[in-house]
mmCIF file of C-alpha atoms and ligand atoms in Angstrom:
data_model
loop_
_atom_site.group_PDB
_atom_site.id
_atom_site.type_symbol
_atom_site.label_atom_id
_atom_site.label_comp_id
_atom_site.label_asym_id
_atom_site.label_seq_id
_atom_site.Cartn_x
_atom_site.Cartn_y
_atom_site.Cartn_z
ATOM 1 C CA MET A 1 -4.359 31.766 -11.110
ATOM 2 C CA PRO A 2 -2.248 28.592 -11.290
ATOM 3 C CA SER A 3 -2.681 26.333 -8.272
ATOM 4 C CA LEU A 4 -0.189 23.981 -6.616
ATOM 5 C CA ARG A 5 -0.950 20.818 -4.662
ATOM 6 C CA VAL A 6 1.778 18.879 -2.845
ATOM 7 C CA LEU A 7 2.227 15.405 -4.341
ATOM 8 C CA LEU A 8 5.530 14.430 -2.666
ATOM 9 C CA SER A 9 6.824 16.250 0.392
ATOM 10 C CA ALA A 10 10.452 17.213 0.919
ATOM 11 C CA GLU A 11 10.624 14.575 3.690
ATOM 12 C CA GLN A 12 9.293 11.812 1.427
ATOM 13 C CA ILE A 13 11.769 12.785 -1.295
ATOM 14 C CA HIS A 14 14.679 12.847 1.147
ATOM 15 C CA SER A 15 13.990 9.418 2.595
ATOM 16 C CA ARG A 16 13.527 7.863 -0.848
ATOM 17 C CA ILE A 17 16.818 9.378 -2.044
ATOM 18 C CA CYS A 18 18.589 7.834 0.973
ATOM 19 C CA GLU A 19 17.267 4.444 -0.174
ATOM 20 C CA LEU A 20 18.398 5.037 -3.756
ATOM 21 C CA GLY A 21 21.872 6.047 -2.572
ATOM 22 C CA ALA A 22 22.161 2.855 -0.521
ATOM 23 C CA GLN A 23 20.999 0.818 -3.509
ATOM 24 C CA ILE A 24 23.662 2.402 -5.733
ATOM 25 C CA ASP A 25 26.353 1.733 -3.100
ATOM 26 C CA HIS A 26 25.245 -1.881 -3.033
ATOM 27 C CA ASP A 27 25.152 -2.265 -6.831
ATOM 28 C CA TYR A 28 28.716 -1.041 -7.526
ATOM 29 C CA PRO A 29 30.856 -2.817 -4.935
ATOM 30 C CA GLU A 30 33.945 -2.011 -6.972
ATOM 31 C CA GLY A 31 32.983 1.651 -7.484
ATOM 32 C CA PRO A 32 33.580 4.335 -8.686
ATOM 33 C CA VAL A 33 30.442 5.778 -10.302
ATOM 34 C CA TYR A 34 30.158 8.647 -12.718
ATOM 35 C CA LEU A 35 26.899 10.537 -12.232
ATOM 36 C CA ILE A 36 25.597 12.610 -15.122
ATOM 37 C CA ALA A 37 22.700 14.982 -14.476
ATOM 38 C CA ILE A 38 20.515 16.117 -17.314
ATOM 39 C CA LEU A 39 20.186 19.874 -16.952
ATOM 40 C CA LYS A 40 18.423 21.711 -15.700
ATOM 41 C CA GLY A 41 15.724 19.656 -14.034
ATOM 42 C CA ALA A 42 17.946 16.955 -12.493
ATOM 43 C CA CYS A 43 20.486 19.245 -10.803
ATOM 44 C CA ILE A 44 18.700 19.280 -7.448
ATOM 45 C CA PHE A 45 18.091 15.519 -7.487
ATOM 46 C CA LEU A 46 21.762 14.936 -8.362
ATOM 47 C CA SER A 47 23.021 17.177 -5.600
ATOM 48 C CA ASP A 48 20.969 15.330 -2.974
ATOM 49 C CA LEU A 49 21.607 11.864 -4.437
ATOM 50 C CA VAL A 50 25.392 12.225 -4.673
ATOM 51 C CA ARG A 51 25.570 13.021 -0.959
ATOM 52 C CA GLU A 52 23.815 9.731 -0.145
ATOM 53 C CA ILE A 53 26.407 7.691 -2.066
ATOM 54 C CA ASP A 54 29.488 6.525 -0.181
ATOM 55 C CA LEU A 55 31.392 5.249 -3.223
ATOM 56 C CA ASP A 56 33.961 7.252 -5.093
ATOM 57 C CA THR A 57 31.915 9.474 -7.409
ATOM 58 C CA SER A 58 32.418 12.090 -10.062
ATOM 59 C CA ILE A 59 29.710 14.306 -11.471
ATOM 60 C CA ASP A 60 29.106 15.830 -14.848
ATOM 61 C CA PHE A 61 26.260 17.559 -16.634
ATOM 62 C CA ILE A 62 24.638 17.376 -20.022
ATOM 63 C CA ALA A 63 21.958 19.712 -21.306
ATOM 64 C CA VAL A 64 19.394 18.816 -23.913
ATOM 65 C CA SER A 65 16.411 20.587 -25.305
ATOM 66 C CA SER A 66 13.313 18.554 -25.826
ATOM 67 C CA TYR A 67 10.553 20.781 -24.573
ATOM 68 C CA GLY A 68 9.629 24.290 -25.461
ATOM 69 C CA LYS A 69 8.238 26.629 -22.880
ATOM 70 C CA GLY A 70 5.084 24.698 -22.238
ATOM 71 C CA LYS A 71 3.914 21.263 -21.178
ATOM 72 C CA GLN A 72 4.127 19.426 -24.502
ATOM 73 C CA SER A 73 7.118 17.479 -25.771
ATOM 74 C CA SER A 74 8.220 18.429 -29.246
ATOM 75 C CA GLY A 75 9.845 15.023 -29.623
ATOM 76 C CA GLN A 76 12.979 16.738 -30.932
ATOM 77 C CA VAL A 77 16.070 16.284 -28.779
ATOM 78 C CA ARG A 78 19.268 18.276 -29.183
ATOM 79 C CA VAL A 79 22.457 18.341 -27.052
ATOM 80 C CA LEU A 80 22.945 21.936 -25.868
ATOM 81 C CA LYS A 81 25.865 21.274 -23.517
ATOM 82 C CA ASP A 82 27.985 18.147 -23.752
ATOM 83 C CA LEU A 83 29.958 16.288 -21.069
ATOM 84 C CA ASP A 84 33.315 17.655 -19.968
ATOM 85 C CA SER A 85 35.196 14.383 -20.430
ATOM 86 C CA SER A 86 35.181 10.864 -21.822
ATOM 87 C CA ILE A 87 33.009 8.184 -20.179
ATOM 88 C CA GLU A 88 34.748 5.251 -21.850
ATOM 89 C CA GLY A 89 35.094 2.325 -19.443
ATOM 90 C CA LEU A 90 33.191 4.077 -16.619
ATOM 91 C CA ASN A 91 30.173 3.034 -14.574
ATOM 92 C CA VAL A 92 27.752 5.772 -15.577
ATOM 93 C CA VAL A 93 24.480 6.628 -13.879
ATOM 94 C CA LEU A 94 22.423 9.063 -15.919
ATOM 95 C CA VAL A 95 20.331 11.140 -13.524
ATOM 96 C CA GLU A 96 17.001 12.521 -14.752
ATOM 97 C CA ASP A 97 14.229 14.392 -12.977
ATOM 98 C CA ILE A 98 11.308 12.663 -14.675
ATOM 99 C CA LEU A 99 10.818 9.888 -17.178
ATOM 100 C CA ASP A 100 7.784 10.863 -19.202
ATOM 101 C CA THR A 101 7.470 9.895 -22.881
ATOM 102 C CA GLY A 102 10.998 8.435 -22.773
ATOM 103 C CA LEU A 103 12.071 10.383 -25.872
ATOM 104 C CA THR A 104 14.807 12.349 -24.103
ATOM 105 C CA LEU A 105 16.343 9.370 -22.328
ATOM 106 C CA SER A 106 16.169 6.975 -25.252
ATOM 107 C CA TYR A 107 18.002 9.539 -27.373
ATOM 108 C CA LEU A 108 20.642 10.184 -24.703
ATOM 109 C CA ILE A 109 21.155 6.488 -24.013
ATOM 110 C CA ARG A 110 21.873 5.983 -27.702
ATOM 111 C CA VAL A 111 24.347 8.882 -27.766
ATOM 112 C CA LEU A 112 26.127 7.820 -24.557
ATOM 113 C CA GLN A 113 26.326 4.105 -25.427
ATOM 114 C CA GLN A 114 28.370 5.046 -28.489
ATOM 115 C CA ARG A 115 31.007 6.405 -26.110
ATOM 116 C CA LYS A 116 31.510 2.912 -24.618
ATOM 117 C CA PRO A 117 30.864 3.290 -20.890
ATOM 118 C CA LYS A 118 31.435 0.086 -18.908
ATOM 119 C CA THR A 119 27.835 0.268 -17.652
ATOM 120 C CA LEU A 120 25.056 2.797 -18.213
ATOM 121 C CA HIS A 121 22.137 2.912 -15.818
ATOM 122 C CA ILE A 122 19.307 5.375 -15.333
ATOM 123 C CA ALA A 123 18.185 7.048 -12.104
ATOM 124 C CA ALA A 124 14.907 8.928 -12.470
ATOM 125 C CA LEU A 125 13.364 10.664 -9.490
ATOM 126 C CA LEU A 126 9.890 10.382 -11.031
ATOM 127 C CA ASP A 127 8.329 8.054 -13.555
ATOM 128 C CA LYS A 128 5.058 8.630 -15.445
ATOM 129 C CA PRO A 129 4.738 5.234 -17.168
ATOM 130 C CA SER A 130 1.322 6.001 -18.653
ATOM 131 C CA ARG A 131 2.915 8.594 -20.958
ATOM 132 C CA ARG A 132 5.594 6.355 -22.441
ATOM 133 C CA ILE A 133 6.197 6.474 -26.203
ATOM 134 C CA LYS A 134 9.718 4.970 -26.202
ATOM 135 C CA GLU A 135 10.506 2.021 -23.955
ATOM 136 C CA VAL A 136 13.199 3.001 -21.421
ATOM 137 C CA LYS A 137 14.292 0.912 -18.470
ATOM 138 C CA ALA A 138 15.323 2.884 -15.380
ATOM 139 C CA GLN A 139 17.213 0.875 -12.751
ATOM 140 C CA TYR A 140 16.544 3.466 -10.053
ATOM 141 C CA VAL A 141 13.143 5.147 -9.797
ATOM 142 C CA GLY A 142 12.214 7.378 -6.891
ATOM 143 C CA PHE A 143 8.443 7.458 -7.333
ATOM 144 C CA THR A 144 5.957 6.303 -9.931
ATOM 145 C CA ILE A 145 3.349 9.024 -10.340
ATOM 146 C CA PRO A 146 0.065 9.424 -12.232
ATOM 147 C CA ASN A 147 -0.228 11.419 -15.440
ATOM 148 C CA GLU A 148 -0.216 14.892 -13.934
ATOM 149 C CA PHE A 149 2.069 17.816 -14.660
ATOM 150 C CA VAL A 150 4.368 18.360 -11.709
ATOM 151 C CA VAL A 151 6.771 21.112 -10.702
ATOM 152 C CA GLY A 152 9.246 21.735 -7.899
ATOM 153 C CA TYR A 153 12.421 20.057 -6.677
ATOM 154 C CA GLY A 154 14.097 21.013 -9.959
ATOM 155 C CA LEU A 155 11.106 20.532 -12.252
ATOM 156 C CA ASP A 156 9.795 23.601 -14.008
ATOM 157 C CA TYR A 157 6.926 25.021 -15.911
ATOM 158 C CA ALA A 158 8.302 27.670 -18.291
ATOM 159 C CA GLU A 159 11.437 27.840 -16.052
ATOM 160 C CA ARG A 160 9.418 28.604 -12.909
ATOM 161 C CA TYR A 161 8.894 26.633 -9.690
ATOM 162 C CA ARG A 162 12.224 24.747 -9.710
ATOM 163 C CA ASN A 163 12.921 26.090 -6.214
ATOM 164 C CA LEU A 164 9.917 24.475 -4.489
ATOM 165 C CA LYS A 165 11.034 21.964 -1.852
ATOM 166 C CA ASP A 166 8.099 19.621 -2.558
ATOM 167 C CA VAL A 167 7.007 18.083 -5.845
ATOM 168 C CA CYS A 168 3.622 19.658 -6.586
ATOM 169 C CA VAL A 169 0.894 19.152 -9.161
ATOM 170 C CA LEU A 170 0.433 22.340 -11.172
ATOM 171 C CA SER A 171 -3.042 23.201 -12.387
ATOM 172 C CA LEU A 172 -3.397 26.001 -14.854
ATOM 173 C CA PRO A 173 -6.636 27.821 -15.624
ATOM 174 C CA PRO A 174 -8.036 26.926 -19.066
ATOM 175 C CA GLU A 175 -6.648 29.196 -21.815
HETATM 176 P P1 IMP B 201 10.435 12.858 -21.969
HETATM 177 O O1 IMP B 201 11.403 12.998 -23.083
HETATM 178 O O2 IMP B 201 9.018 13.032 -22.440
HETATM 179 O O3 IMP B 201 10.585 11.585 -21.148
HETATM 180 O O4 IMP B 201 10.602 14.120 -21.081
HETATM 181 C C1 IMP B 201 11.464 14.268 -20.057
HETATM 182 C C2 IMP B 201 11.587 15.747 -19.751
HETATM 183 O O5 IMP B 201 10.337 16.435 -19.923
HETATM 184 C C3 IMP B 201 11.951 15.943 -18.303
HETATM 185 O O6 IMP B 201 13.327 16.019 -18.134
HETATM 186 C C4 IMP B 201 11.272 17.248 -17.962
HETATM 187 O O7 IMP B 201 12.123 18.332 -18.267
HETATM 188 C C5 IMP B 201 10.077 17.325 -18.867
HETATM 189 N N1 IMP B 201 8.841 16.900 -18.186
HETATM 190 C C6 IMP B 201 8.097 15.798 -18.420
HETATM 191 N N2 IMP B 201 7.048 15.725 -17.600
HETATM 192 C C7 IMP B 201 7.126 16.822 -16.814
HETATM 193 C C8 IMP B 201 6.324 17.319 -15.718
HETATM 194 O O8 IMP B 201 5.309 16.739 -15.278
HETATM 195 N N3 IMP B 201 6.736 18.492 -15.181
HETATM 196 C C9 IMP B 201 7.844 19.167 -15.593
HETATM 197 N N4 IMP B 201 8.622 18.746 -16.591
HETATM 198 C C10 IMP B 201 8.267 17.577 -17.192
HETATM 199 MG MG1 MG B 202 11.990 20.848 -18.143
#
């Protein structure tokens, strides 16, 4: 049986997201900001984060595939669903659930920079720096976590567990 251990409670996540929202308000005194969530994992983080931002905001979504059904990154990134509109001249914050190897974000940053946003910053709820393959700088990081596979609060394992309120470490029995 898989087992789950709480790493970050819903309360911890909420209070950190309040801080991130305040930081974003402070960093864009002119506003507005255009938040882009990377589906599906970041949708819950985005929906909580956007409500802690007082600036004028718009939201959009992009979907990429980088992982198969399991825990390993294939390293291949593909856009499955693109943005609804142009980001040229906008202050964009790309919202991601977890920064792991950095392959997904470094690919997306390259794609989005070509569309000439005014600024492009990264907000990642979680960061696993020990796993990094591609250097990516995230301006807003919720929590730096050890190299463990986590689920909940939008993060999945084979599409399960996204609905957990806490971020939990998932342990699977050996195959
Ligand atoms: P990266 O390209 O390796 O940085 O991978 C980022 C993506 O991998 C995230 O958006 C997640 O979908 C997935 N991912 C990486 N680590 C985890 C984890 O611990 N749990 C669940 N998904 C993860
Ligand atoms: Mg995923």
